[in-house]
Amino acid sequence: MTTDTPCQIGMIGLGRMGANLVRRLMRDGHRCVVNDLDQDAVRALEKEGATAALSLEECVGKLDPPRSVWLMLPAGAVQPVLDHLTTLLSADDTVIDGGDSSYLDDITRARRLAAHDIHYVDCGTSGGVWGLDRGYCLMIGGDEKAVRRLDPVFRSIAPGTADAEPTPSRTRTGGTAPEGYLHCGPSGAGHFVKMVHNGVEYGMMAAIAEGLSIIKHADAGLHERAADAETAPLRDPGAYPYDIDVGEVAEVWRRGSVISSWLIDLAADAFARSPGLDDFAGRVSDSGEGRWTVHAAIDESVPAPVISAALNQRYESRDLGTFTAKVLSAMRSEFGGHAEKKKEGP
């Protein structure tokens, strides 16, 4: 990472990603003013060279105009902080939302800030807890002037060209996409692209998890199966005699496989630490982007069956389909006298 134009930026929100964004920026000589409700997090970064600010007023006051303030907050926490910031900032200042806000909120927020001559940039940020070393893929929306002014910041945060081999057929010269960041369009465009990115992530994760689960249960023929009217028979038990080490499958898929990917890498590492994944209950959260992607697909009349199914699987993992299952069970009991079977073990 190198940049010839160090900048000054305020970072509000020093959680799993915000703190590492600051560290990555400071590596390139950018001056960072940091703020968080957790003052221990503020003090920790102060020891590493950041300027501490224990309030929004102090954060804005320690920045030179035109100011740039990056919000790295949960989507639900952005609006109250933004409302407060708006009263503190001046014309030509810029607010960057690097979290996972809805792109529809971005459109509204950009319009409101424009009335105060304040720029608003939405920046979808992907990289998770590994971004400090790997860099962060950035998907950016906002007006050209503000985005261009922040280019040194984006360039420092992004992975750079060394992160991946050049695309063999790419003849296009220029542009920042090979560096790992892209100005996708006007307000909301960055978070729109990040929203769909996360929807794709849902589908990829679900496919990997389902595939490994099918492999794990390939020993079905080795276990006794109930023989009653409520249990579908296993057509050919001899076809499922395999006790396969799922962790080793994830490991071999990492190497030369068509589906090798960072997600497979992470799965293999998780199995290496805990072969039975005993630390996990299997309740998979969704923070909004998957359902927003499905909404957009419906509005655009674009079929998205894989992402939709992956989203529904996450709901099912949290027992949100339990009442549905009770209704199904009740109907089977009513029309066929089918008695519920007791839940089997994990």
PDB file of C-alpha atoms in Angstrom, residues 36-334:
ATOM      1  CA  ASP A  36     -16.602   5.123  19.530  1.00  0.00           C
ATOM      2  CA  LEU A  37     -18.979   4.621  22.437  1.00  0.00           C
ATOM      3  CA  ASP A  38     -16.376   2.166  23.759  1.00  0.00           C
ATOM      4  CA  GLN A  39     -13.674   4.505  25.011  1.00  0.00           C
ATOM      5  CA  ASP A  40     -11.276   1.604  25.532  1.00  0.00           C
ATOM      6  CA  ALA A  41     -11.374   1.041  21.766  1.00  0.00           C
ATOM      7  CA  VAL A  42     -10.594   4.729  21.246  1.00  0.00           C
ATOM      8  CA  ARG A  43      -7.674   4.646  23.660  1.00  0.00           C
ATOM      9  CA  ALA A  44      -6.271   1.486  22.086  1.00  0.00           C
ATOM     10  CA  LEU A  45      -6.033   3.160  18.683  1.00  0.00           C
ATOM     11  CA  GLU A  46      -4.686   6.336  20.249  1.00  0.00           C
ATOM     12  CA  LYS A  47      -1.736   4.292  21.501  1.00  0.00           C
ATOM     13  CA  GLU A  48      -1.169   3.176  17.897  1.00  0.00           C
ATOM     14  CA  GLY A  49      -1.054   6.732  16.592  1.00  0.00           C
ATOM     15  CA  ALA A  50      -4.647   7.810  16.021  1.00  0.00           C
ATOM     16  CA  THR A  51      -6.112  11.002  17.489  1.00  0.00           C
ATOM     17  CA  ALA A  52      -8.750  10.245  20.118  1.00  0.00           C
ATOM     18  CA  ALA A  53     -12.131  11.967  20.127  1.00  0.00           C
ATOM     19  CA  LEU A  54     -14.531  11.171  22.943  1.00  0.00           C
ATOM     20  CA  SER A  55     -17.552  12.830  21.305  1.00  0.00           C
ATOM     21  CA  LEU A  56     -18.839  13.640  17.830  1.00  0.00           C
ATOM     22  CA  GLU A  57     -18.217  17.327  18.533  1.00  0.00           C
ATOM     23  CA  GLU A  58     -14.607  16.589  19.422  1.00  0.00           C
ATOM     24  CA  CYS A  59     -14.179  14.399  16.358  1.00  0.00           C
ATOM     25  CA  VAL A  60     -15.430  17.107  13.982  1.00  0.00           C
ATOM     26  CA  GLY A  61     -13.457  19.767  15.823  1.00  0.00           C
ATOM     27  CA  LYS A  62     -10.180  17.915  15.344  1.00  0.00           C
ATOM     28  CA  LEU A  63     -10.621  17.610  11.564  1.00  0.00           C
ATOM     29  CA  ASP A  64      -9.464  20.250   9.108  1.00  0.00           C
ATOM     30  CA  PRO A  65     -12.012  21.406   6.511  1.00  0.00           C
ATOM     31  CA  PRO A  66     -13.125  20.131   4.146  1.00  0.00           C
ATOM     32  CA  ARG A  67     -13.732  17.278   6.570  1.00  0.00           C
ATOM     33  CA  SER A  68     -14.277  13.618   5.777  1.00  0.00           C
ATOM     34  CA  VAL A  69     -16.064  11.469   8.361  1.00  0.00           C
ATOM     35  CA  TRP A  70     -16.422   7.712   7.850  1.00  0.00           C
ATOM     36  CA  LEU A  71     -19.256   5.915   9.666  1.00  0.00           C
ATOM     37  CA  MET A  72     -18.604   2.208  10.331  1.00  0.00           C
ATOM     38  CA  LEU A  73     -21.775   1.422  12.232  1.00  0.00           C
ATOM     39  CA  PRO A  74     -24.646  -1.093  12.181  1.00  0.00           C
ATOM     40  CA  ALA A  75     -27.320   0.002   9.716  1.00  0.00           C
ATOM     41  CA  GLY A  76     -29.777   0.782  12.514  1.00  0.00           C
ATOM     42  CA  ALA A  77     -27.333   3.107  14.272  1.00  0.00           C
ATOM     43  CA  VAL A  78     -26.451   5.280  11.267  1.00  0.00           C
ATOM     44  CA  GLN A  79     -29.380   7.690  11.162  1.00  0.00           C
ATOM     45  CA  PRO A  80     -29.170   9.155  14.695  1.00  0.00           C
ATOM     46  CA  VAL A  81     -25.410   9.647  14.346  1.00  0.00           C
ATOM     47  CA  LEU A  82     -25.866  11.202  10.915  1.00  0.00           C
ATOM     48  CA  ASP A  83     -28.561  13.550  12.229  1.00  0.00           C
ATOM     49  CA  HIS A  84     -26.178  14.751  14.934  1.00  0.00           C
ATOM     50  CA  LEU A  85     -23.263  15.071  12.531  1.00  0.00           C
ATOM     51  CA  THR A  86     -25.300  17.180  10.136  1.00  0.00           C
ATOM     52  CA  THR A  87     -25.562  19.878  12.785  1.00  0.00           C
ATOM     53  CA  LEU A  88     -21.763  19.902  13.220  1.00  0.00           C
ATOM     54  CA  LEU A  89     -20.467  19.734   9.645  1.00  0.00           C
ATOM     55  CA  SER A  90     -20.031  22.530   7.113  1.00  0.00           C
ATOM     56  CA  ALA A  91     -20.450  23.001   3.384  1.00  0.00           C
ATOM     57  CA  ASP A  92     -18.180  20.780   1.249  1.00  0.00           C
ATOM     58  CA  ASP A  93     -17.597  18.281   4.091  1.00  0.00           C
ATOM     59  CA  THR A  94     -18.189  14.607   3.290  1.00  0.00           C
ATOM     60  CA  VAL A  95     -19.832  11.757   5.191  1.00  0.00           C
ATOM     61  CA  ILE A  96     -18.973   8.199   4.123  1.00  0.00           C
ATOM     62  CA  ASP A  97     -21.210   5.342   5.246  1.00  0.00           C
ATOM     63  CA  GLY A  98     -19.047   2.225   5.058  1.00  0.00           C
ATOM     64  CA  GLY A  99     -21.533  -0.138   6.702  1.00  0.00           C
ATOM     65  CA  ASP A 100     -24.386  -2.097   5.181  1.00  0.00           C
ATOM     66  CA  SER A 101     -27.152   0.472   4.981  1.00  0.00           C
ATOM     67  CA  SER A 102     -29.965   0.079   2.490  1.00  0.00           C
ATOM     68  CA  TYR A 103     -29.261   1.852  -0.786  1.00  0.00           C
ATOM     69  CA  LEU A 104     -32.752   3.362  -0.544  1.00  0.00           C
ATOM     70  CA  ASP A 105     -31.695   5.085   2.687  1.00  0.00           C
ATOM     71  CA  ASP A 106     -28.599   6.372   0.878  1.00  0.00           C
ATOM     72  CA  ILE A 107     -30.717   8.099  -1.764  1.00  0.00           C
ATOM     73  CA  THR A 108     -32.732   9.897   0.914  1.00  0.00           C
ATOM     74  CA  ARG A 109     -29.707  10.790   3.032  1.00  0.00           C
ATOM     75  CA  ALA A 110     -27.726  12.146   0.094  1.00  0.00           C
ATOM     76  CA  ARG A 111     -30.626  14.386  -0.856  1.00  0.00           C
ATOM     77  CA  ARG A 112     -30.985  15.719   2.688  1.00  0.00           C
ATOM     78  CA  LEU A 113     -27.271  16.394   3.099  1.00  0.00           C
ATOM     79  CA  ALA A 114     -27.113  18.068  -0.295  1.00  0.00           C
ATOM     80  CA  ALA A 115     -29.496  20.690   1.066  1.00  0.00           C
ATOM     81  CA  HIS A 116     -26.657  21.595   3.472  1.00  0.00           C
ATOM     82  CA  ASP A 117     -24.018  21.354   0.691  1.00  0.00           C
ATOM     83  CA  ILE A 118     -22.570  18.291   2.435  1.00  0.00           C
ATOM     84  CA  HIS A 119     -21.458  15.337   0.317  1.00  0.00           C
ATOM     85  CA  TYR A 120     -22.661  11.827   1.096  1.00  0.00           C
ATOM     86  CA  VAL A 121     -20.771   8.746  -0.112  1.00  0.00           C
ATOM     87  CA  ASP A 122     -21.999   5.184   0.361  1.00  0.00           C
ATOM     88  CA  CYS A 123     -19.219   2.611   0.428  1.00  0.00           C
ATOM     89  CA  GLY A 124     -20.004  -1.082   0.536  1.00  0.00           C
ATOM     90  CA  THR A 125     -17.052  -2.674   2.323  1.00  0.00           C
ATOM     91  CA  SER A 126     -16.226  -6.375   2.060  1.00  0.00           C
ATOM     92  CA  GLY A 127     -13.362  -8.119   3.780  1.00  0.00           C
ATOM     93  CA  GLY A 128     -14.541  -8.900   7.287  1.00  0.00           C
ATOM     94  CA  VAL A 129     -12.039  -9.477  10.067  1.00  0.00           C
ATOM     95  CA  TRP A 130      -9.363 -10.430   7.520  1.00  0.00           C
ATOM     96  CA  GLY A 131      -9.326  -7.049   5.803  1.00  0.00           C
ATOM     97  CA  LEU A 132      -6.423  -5.597   7.783  1.00  0.00           C
ATOM     98  CA  ASP A 133      -3.992  -7.848   5.927  1.00  0.00           C
ATOM     99  CA  ARG A 134      -5.955  -8.751   2.786  1.00  0.00           C
ATOM    100  CA  GLY A 135      -7.451  -5.322   2.115  1.00  0.00           C
ATOM    101  CA  TYR A 136     -11.113  -4.481   1.626  1.00  0.00           C
ATOM    102  CA  CYS A 137     -13.107  -4.650  -1.589  1.00  0.00           C
ATOM    103  CA  LEU A 138     -14.919  -1.310  -1.897  1.00  0.00           C
ATOM    104  CA  MET A 139     -18.102  -0.595  -3.858  1.00  0.00           C
ATOM    105  CA  ILE A 140     -18.696   3.157  -3.889  1.00  0.00           C
ATOM    106  CA  GLY A 141     -21.619   5.434  -4.656  1.00  0.00           C
ATOM    107  CA  GLY A 142     -21.818   9.224  -4.589  1.00  0.00           C
ATOM    108  CA  ASP A 143     -20.995  12.375  -6.488  1.00  0.00           C
ATOM    109  CA  GLU A 144     -17.831  12.446  -8.557  1.00  0.00           C
ATOM    110  CA  LYS A 145     -16.169  15.326  -6.703  1.00  0.00           C
ATOM    111  CA  ALA A 146     -16.336  13.714  -3.279  1.00  0.00           C
ATOM    112  CA  VAL A 147     -15.319  10.270  -4.522  1.00  0.00           C
ATOM    113  CA  ARG A 148     -12.346  11.668  -6.433  1.00  0.00           C
ATOM    114  CA  ARG A 149     -11.164  13.603  -3.378  1.00  0.00           C
ATOM    115  CA  LEU A 150     -11.289  10.411  -1.294  1.00  0.00           C
ATOM    116  CA  ASP A 151      -9.345   8.342  -3.833  1.00  0.00           C
ATOM    117  CA  PRO A 152      -6.160   8.147  -1.694  1.00  0.00           C
ATOM    118  CA  VAL A 153      -8.247   6.799   1.191  1.00  0.00           C
ATOM    119  CA  PHE A 154      -9.939   4.163  -0.957  1.00  0.00           C
ATOM    120  CA  ARG A 155      -6.644   3.171  -2.543  1.00  0.00           C
ATOM    121  CA  SER A 156      -5.058   2.566   0.880  1.00  0.00           C
ATOM    122  CA  ILE A 157      -7.979   0.480   2.116  1.00  0.00           C
ATOM    123  CA  ALA A 158      -8.343  -1.643  -1.029  1.00  0.00           C
ATOM    124  CA  PRO A 159      -6.232  -4.779  -1.667  1.00  0.00           C
ATOM    125  CA  GLY A 160      -4.365  -3.469  -4.714  1.00  0.00           C
ATOM    126  CA  THR A 161      -3.485  -5.302  -7.915  1.00  0.00           C
ATOM    127  CA  ALA A 162      -1.255  -7.870  -6.214  1.00  0.00           C
ATOM    128  CA  ASP A 163      -4.263  -9.471  -4.524  1.00  0.00           C
ATOM    129  CA  ALA A 164      -5.282 -11.400  -7.667  1.00  0.00           C
ATOM    130  CA  GLU A 165      -3.814 -12.465 -10.973  1.00  0.00           C
ATOM    131  CA  PRO A 166      -4.627 -10.134 -13.876  1.00  0.00           C
ATOM    132  CA  THR A 167      -7.797 -11.089 -15.749  1.00  0.00           C
ATOM    133  CA  PRO A 168      -6.418 -12.848 -18.863  1.00  0.00           C
ATOM    134  CA  SER A 169      -8.836 -11.348 -21.391  1.00  0.00           C
ATOM    135  CA  ARG A 170      -8.998  -7.864 -19.896  1.00  0.00           C
ATOM    136  CA  THR A 171      -7.688  -5.320 -22.391  1.00  0.00           C
ATOM    137  CA  ARG A 172      -9.271  -2.282 -20.773  1.00  0.00           C
ATOM    138  CA  THR A 173      -6.692   0.104 -19.359  1.00  0.00           C
ATOM    139  CA  GLY A 174      -7.230   2.486 -16.499  1.00  0.00           C
ATOM    140  CA  GLY A 175      -9.993   2.236 -13.949  1.00  0.00           C
ATOM    141  CA  THR A 176      -9.715   1.265 -10.318  1.00  0.00           C
ATOM    142  CA  ALA A 177     -11.514  -2.100 -10.332  1.00  0.00           C
ATOM    143  CA  PRO A 178      -8.212  -4.039 -10.626  1.00  0.00           C
ATOM    144  CA  GLU A 179      -7.096  -2.215  -7.461  1.00  0.00           C
ATOM    145  CA  GLY A 180     -10.111  -3.551  -5.556  1.00  0.00           C
ATOM    146  CA  TYR A 181     -12.348  -0.468  -5.452  1.00  0.00           C
ATOM    147  CA  LEU A 182     -14.924   0.934  -7.853  1.00  0.00           C
ATOM    148  CA  HIS A 183     -17.072   4.033  -8.123  1.00  0.00           C
ATOM    149  CA  CYS A 184     -20.279   2.274  -9.155  1.00  0.00           C
ATOM    150  CA  GLY A 185     -22.440   5.339  -9.763  1.00  0.00           C
ATOM    151  CA  PRO A 186     -24.472   8.021  -7.968  1.00  0.00           C
ATOM    152  CA  SER A 187     -25.822   7.860  -4.420  1.00  0.00           C
ATOM    153  CA  GLY A 188     -26.895   4.361  -3.431  1.00  0.00           C
ATOM    154  CA  ALA A 189     -25.024   2.571  -6.218  1.00  0.00           C
ATOM    155  CA  GLY A 190     -22.242   1.383  -3.920  1.00  0.00           C
ATOM    156  CA  HIS A 191     -24.556  -0.144  -1.359  1.00  0.00           C
ATOM    157  CA  PHE A 192     -26.734  -1.571  -4.138  1.00  0.00           C
ATOM    158  CA  VAL A 193     -23.752  -3.498  -5.522  1.00  0.00           C
ATOM    159  CA  LYS A 194     -22.711  -4.551  -1.995  1.00  0.00           C
ATOM    160  CA  MET A 195     -26.285  -5.668  -1.277  1.00  0.00           C
ATOM    161  CA  VAL A 196     -26.259  -7.987  -4.283  1.00  0.00           C
ATOM    162  CA  HIS A 197     -22.721  -9.103  -3.369  1.00  0.00           C
ATOM    163  CA  ASN A 198     -24.048 -10.270  -0.010  1.00  0.00           C
ATOM    164  CA  GLY A 199     -27.015 -11.983  -1.653  1.00  0.00           C
ATOM    165  CA  VAL A 200     -24.573 -13.899  -3.841  1.00  0.00           C
ATOM    166  CA  GLU A 201     -22.607 -14.720  -0.702  1.00  0.00           C
ATOM    167  CA  TYR A 202     -25.757 -16.242   0.833  1.00  0.00           C
ATOM    168  CA  GLY A 203     -26.173 -18.535  -2.164  1.00  0.00           C
ATOM    169  CA  MET A 204     -22.525 -19.584  -2.317  1.00  0.00           C
ATOM    170  CA  MET A 205     -22.370 -20.310   1.401  1.00  0.00           C
ATOM    171  CA  ALA A 206     -25.604 -22.296   1.278  1.00  0.00           C
ATOM    172  CA  ALA A 207     -24.390 -24.415  -1.654  1.00  0.00           C
ATOM    173  CA  ILE A 208     -21.102 -25.225   0.086  1.00  0.00           C
ATOM    174  CA  ALA A 209     -22.857 -26.048   3.366  1.00  0.00           C
ATOM    175  CA  GLU A 210     -25.499 -28.212   1.685  1.00  0.00           C
ATOM    176  CA  GLY A 211     -22.903 -30.098  -0.353  1.00  0.00           C
ATOM    177  CA  LEU A 212     -20.781 -30.882   2.680  1.00  0.00           C
ATOM    178  CA  SER A 213     -23.896 -31.947   4.580  1.00  0.00           C
ATOM    179  CA  ILE A 214     -24.830 -34.409   1.820  1.00  0.00           C
ATOM    180  CA  ILE A 215     -21.323 -35.855   2.060  1.00  0.00           C
ATOM    181  CA  LYS A 216     -21.532 -36.062   5.857  1.00  0.00           C
ATOM    182  CA  HIS A 217     -24.761 -38.077   5.624  1.00  0.00           C
ATOM    183  CA  ALA A 218     -23.481 -40.442   2.927  1.00  0.00           C
ATOM    184  CA  ASP A 219     -23.334 -43.096   5.691  1.00  0.00           C
ATOM    185  CA  ALA A 220     -27.133 -43.345   5.760  1.00  0.00           C
ATOM    186  CA  GLY A 221     -26.981 -46.969   4.670  1.00  0.00           C
ATOM    187  CA  LEU A 222     -24.934 -47.893   7.733  1.00  0.00           C
ATOM    188  CA  HIS A 223     -27.683 -46.918  10.172  1.00  0.00           C
ATOM    189  CA  GLU A 224     -30.956 -48.609  10.962  1.00  0.00           C
ATOM    190  CA  ARG A 225     -33.972 -46.777   9.602  1.00  0.00           C
ATOM    191  CA  ALA A 226     -37.456 -46.975  11.033  1.00  0.00           C
ATOM    192  CA  ALA A 227     -39.862 -49.091   9.002  1.00  0.00           C
ATOM    193  CA  ASP A 228     -43.229 -47.447   9.440  1.00  0.00           C
ATOM    194  CA  ALA A 229     -45.792 -45.419   7.549  1.00  0.00           C
ATOM    195  CA  GLU A 230     -44.266 -42.158   8.704  1.00  0.00           C
ATOM    196  CA  THR A 231     -40.724 -42.786   7.420  1.00  0.00           C
ATOM    197  CA  ALA A 232     -39.753 -42.851   3.762  1.00  0.00           C
ATOM    198  CA  PRO A 233     -37.652 -45.944   3.106  1.00  0.00           C
ATOM    199  CA  LEU A 234     -34.077 -45.648   1.903  1.00  0.00           C
ATOM    200  CA  ARG A 235     -34.393 -47.082  -1.602  1.00  0.00           C
ATOM    201  CA  ASP A 236     -30.933 -48.687  -1.664  1.00  0.00           C
ATOM    202  CA  PRO A 237     -29.012 -48.677   1.624  1.00  0.00           C
ATOM    203  CA  GLY A 238     -26.059 -50.196  -0.178  1.00  0.00           C
ATOM    204  CA  ALA A 239     -25.671 -46.965  -2.152  1.00  0.00           C
ATOM    205  CA  TYR A 240     -24.779 -45.005   1.011  1.00  0.00           C
ATOM    206  CA  PRO A 241     -22.004 -46.870   2.830  1.00  0.00           C
ATOM    207  CA  TYR A 242     -19.547 -43.959   3.021  1.00  0.00           C
ATOM    208  CA  ASP A 243     -18.131 -42.564   6.261  1.00  0.00           C
ATOM    209  CA  ILE A 244     -16.308 -39.615   4.712  1.00  0.00           C
ATOM    210  CA  ASP A 245     -14.214 -37.080   6.623  1.00  0.00           C
ATOM    211  CA  VAL A 246     -15.941 -33.826   5.700  1.00  0.00           C
ATOM    212  CA  GLY A 247     -13.073 -31.677   6.951  1.00  0.00           C
ATOM    213  CA  GLU A 248     -10.674 -33.459   4.631  1.00  0.00           C
ATOM    214  CA  VAL A 249     -13.087 -32.940   1.743  1.00  0.00           C
ATOM    215  CA  ALA A 250     -13.076 -29.208   2.420  1.00  0.00           C
ATOM    216  CA  GLU A 251      -9.278 -29.352   2.525  1.00  0.00           C
ATOM    217  CA  VAL A 252      -8.942 -31.147  -0.811  1.00  0.00           C
ATOM    218  CA  TRP A 253     -11.509 -28.839  -2.462  1.00  0.00           C
ATOM    219  CA  ARG A 254      -9.164 -25.946  -1.718  1.00  0.00           C
ATOM    220  CA  ARG A 255      -6.556 -27.267  -4.119  1.00  0.00           C
ATOM    221  CA  GLY A 256      -7.097 -27.126  -7.862  1.00  0.00           C
ATOM    222  CA  SER A 257     -10.855 -27.550  -7.608  1.00  0.00           C
ATOM    223  CA  VAL A 258     -13.244 -25.562  -9.799  1.00  0.00           C
ATOM    224  CA  ILE A 259     -15.065 -24.507  -6.615  1.00  0.00           C
ATOM    225  CA  SER A 260     -11.938 -23.583  -4.669  1.00  0.00           C
ATOM    226  CA  SER A 261     -12.522 -20.208  -3.031  1.00  0.00           C
ATOM    227  CA  TRP A 262     -11.929 -18.176   0.083  1.00  0.00           C
ATOM    228  CA  LEU A 263     -15.193 -19.548   1.498  1.00  0.00           C
ATOM    229  CA  ILE A 264     -13.901 -23.098   1.064  1.00  0.00           C
ATOM    230  CA  ASP A 265     -10.641 -21.989   2.719  1.00  0.00           C
ATOM    231  CA  LEU A 266     -12.584 -20.682   5.719  1.00  0.00           C
ATOM    232  CA  ALA A 267     -14.702 -23.829   5.937  1.00  0.00           C
ATOM    233  CA  ALA A 268     -11.599 -26.027   5.911  1.00  0.00           C
ATOM    234  CA  ASP A 269     -10.046 -23.927   8.666  1.00  0.00           C
ATOM    235  CA  ALA A 270     -13.219 -24.170  10.768  1.00  0.00           C
ATOM    236  CA  PHE A 271     -13.203 -27.987  10.458  1.00  0.00           C
ATOM    237  CA  ALA A 272      -9.505 -28.088  11.354  1.00  0.00           C
ATOM    238  CA  ARG A 273     -10.276 -26.263  14.613  1.00  0.00           C
ATOM    239  CA  SER A 274     -13.475 -28.178  15.385  1.00  0.00           C
ATOM    240  CA  PRO A 275     -14.124 -31.308  13.280  1.00  0.00           C
ATOM    241  CA  GLY A 276     -17.700 -31.592  14.527  1.00  0.00           C
ATOM    242  CA  LEU A 277     -18.335 -27.832  14.552  1.00  0.00           C
ATOM    243  CA  ASP A 278     -19.465 -28.303  18.146  1.00  0.00           C
ATOM    244  CA  ASP A 279     -19.156 -24.597  18.927  1.00  0.00           C
ATOM    245  CA  PHE A 280     -22.017 -23.760  16.560  1.00  0.00           C
ATOM    246  CA  ALA A 281     -25.746 -24.286  17.017  1.00  0.00           C
ATOM    247  CA  GLY A 282     -26.546 -23.703  13.355  1.00  0.00           C
ATOM    248  CA  ARG A 283     -28.688 -20.597  13.816  1.00  0.00           C
ATOM    249  CA  VAL A 284     -27.739 -18.385  10.871  1.00  0.00           C
ATOM    250  CA  SER A 285     -28.513 -14.681  11.092  1.00  0.00           C
ATOM    251  CA  ASP A 286     -29.290 -12.317   8.242  1.00  0.00           C
ATOM    252  CA  SER A 287     -28.581  -8.607   8.562  1.00  0.00           C
ATOM    253  CA  GLY A 288     -30.810  -7.453   5.716  1.00  0.00           C
ATOM    254  CA  GLU A 289     -28.812  -7.534   2.501  1.00  0.00           C
ATOM    255  CA  GLY A 290     -30.128 -10.921   1.361  1.00  0.00           C
ATOM    256  CA  ARG A 291     -33.766  -9.958   1.726  1.00  0.00           C
ATOM    257  CA  TRP A 292     -33.100  -6.569   0.076  1.00  0.00           C
ATOM    258  CA  THR A 293     -31.495  -8.398  -2.839  1.00  0.00           C
ATOM    259  CA  VAL A 294     -34.589 -10.573  -3.210  1.00  0.00           C
ATOM    260  CA  HIS A 295     -36.798  -7.460  -3.062  1.00  0.00           C
ATOM    261  CA  ALA A 296     -34.759  -5.871  -5.856  1.00  0.00           C
ATOM    262  CA  ALA A 297     -34.962  -9.053  -7.933  1.00  0.00           C
ATOM    263  CA  ILE A 298     -38.749  -9.052  -7.580  1.00  0.00           C
ATOM    264  CA  ASP A 299     -38.970  -5.349  -8.503  1.00  0.00           C
ATOM    265  CA  GLU A 300     -36.770  -5.960 -11.555  1.00  0.00           C
ATOM    266  CA  SER A 301     -38.572  -9.218 -12.484  1.00  0.00           C
ATOM    267  CA  VAL A 302     -35.213 -11.012 -12.354  1.00  0.00           C
ATOM    268  CA  PRO A 303     -35.420 -14.698 -11.321  1.00  0.00           C
ATOM    269  CA  ALA A 304     -33.223 -15.300  -8.266  1.00  0.00           C
ATOM    270  CA  PRO A 305     -34.200 -18.763  -6.991  1.00  0.00           C
ATOM    271  CA  VAL A 306     -30.811 -19.600  -5.448  1.00  0.00           C
ATOM    272  CA  ILE A 307     -30.521 -16.424  -3.364  1.00  0.00           C
ATOM    273  CA  SER A 308     -34.194 -16.654  -2.371  1.00  0.00           C
ATOM    274  CA  ALA A 309     -33.793 -20.256  -1.215  1.00  0.00           C
ATOM    275  CA  ALA A 310     -30.610 -19.400   0.702  1.00  0.00           C
ATOM    276  CA  LEU A 311     -32.426 -16.581   2.495  1.00  0.00           C
ATOM    277  CA  ASN A 312     -35.311 -18.889   3.432  1.00  0.00           C
ATOM    278  CA  GLN A 313     -32.836 -21.473   4.711  1.00  0.00           C
ATOM    279  CA  ARG A 314     -31.464 -18.884   7.132  1.00  0.00           C
ATOM    280  CA  TYR A 315     -34.975 -18.249   8.461  1.00  0.00           C
ATOM    281  CA  GLU A 316     -35.474 -22.005   8.861  1.00  0.00           C
ATOM    282  CA  SER A 317     -32.185 -22.309  10.775  1.00  0.00           C
ATOM    283  CA  ARG A 318     -33.608 -19.995  13.425  1.00  0.00           C
ATOM    284  CA  ASP A 319     -36.768 -22.099  13.866  1.00  0.00           C
ATOM    285  CA  LEU A 320     -38.855 -19.424  12.185  1.00  0.00           C
ATOM    286  CA  GLY A 321     -40.593 -22.181  10.226  1.00  0.00           C
ATOM    287  CA  THR A 322     -41.733 -24.027  13.350  1.00  0.00           C
ATOM    288  CA  PHE A 323     -45.316 -22.775  13.213  1.00  0.00           C
ATOM    289  CA  THR A 324     -45.467 -23.624   9.515  1.00  0.00           C
ATOM    290  CA  ALA A 325     -44.368 -27.156  10.383  1.00  0.00           C
ATOM    291  CA  LYS A 326     -47.019 -27.387  13.111  1.00  0.00           C
ATOM    292  CA  VAL A 327     -49.710 -26.464  10.600  1.00  0.00           C
ATOM    293  CA  LEU A 328     -48.381 -29.094   8.181  1.00  0.00           C
ATOM    294  CA  SER A 329     -48.329 -31.689  10.931  1.00  0.00           C
ATOM    295  CA  ALA A 330     -51.871 -30.777  11.976  1.00  0.00           C
ATOM    296  CA  MET A 331     -53.169 -31.125   8.426  1.00  0.00           C
ATOM    297  CA  ARG A 332     -51.516 -34.551   8.018  1.00  0.00           C
ATOM    298  CA  SER A 333     -53.105 -35.637  11.250  1.00  0.00           C
ATOM    299  CA  GLU A 334     -56.512 -34.413  10.119  1.00  0.00           C
TER     300      GLU A 334
END
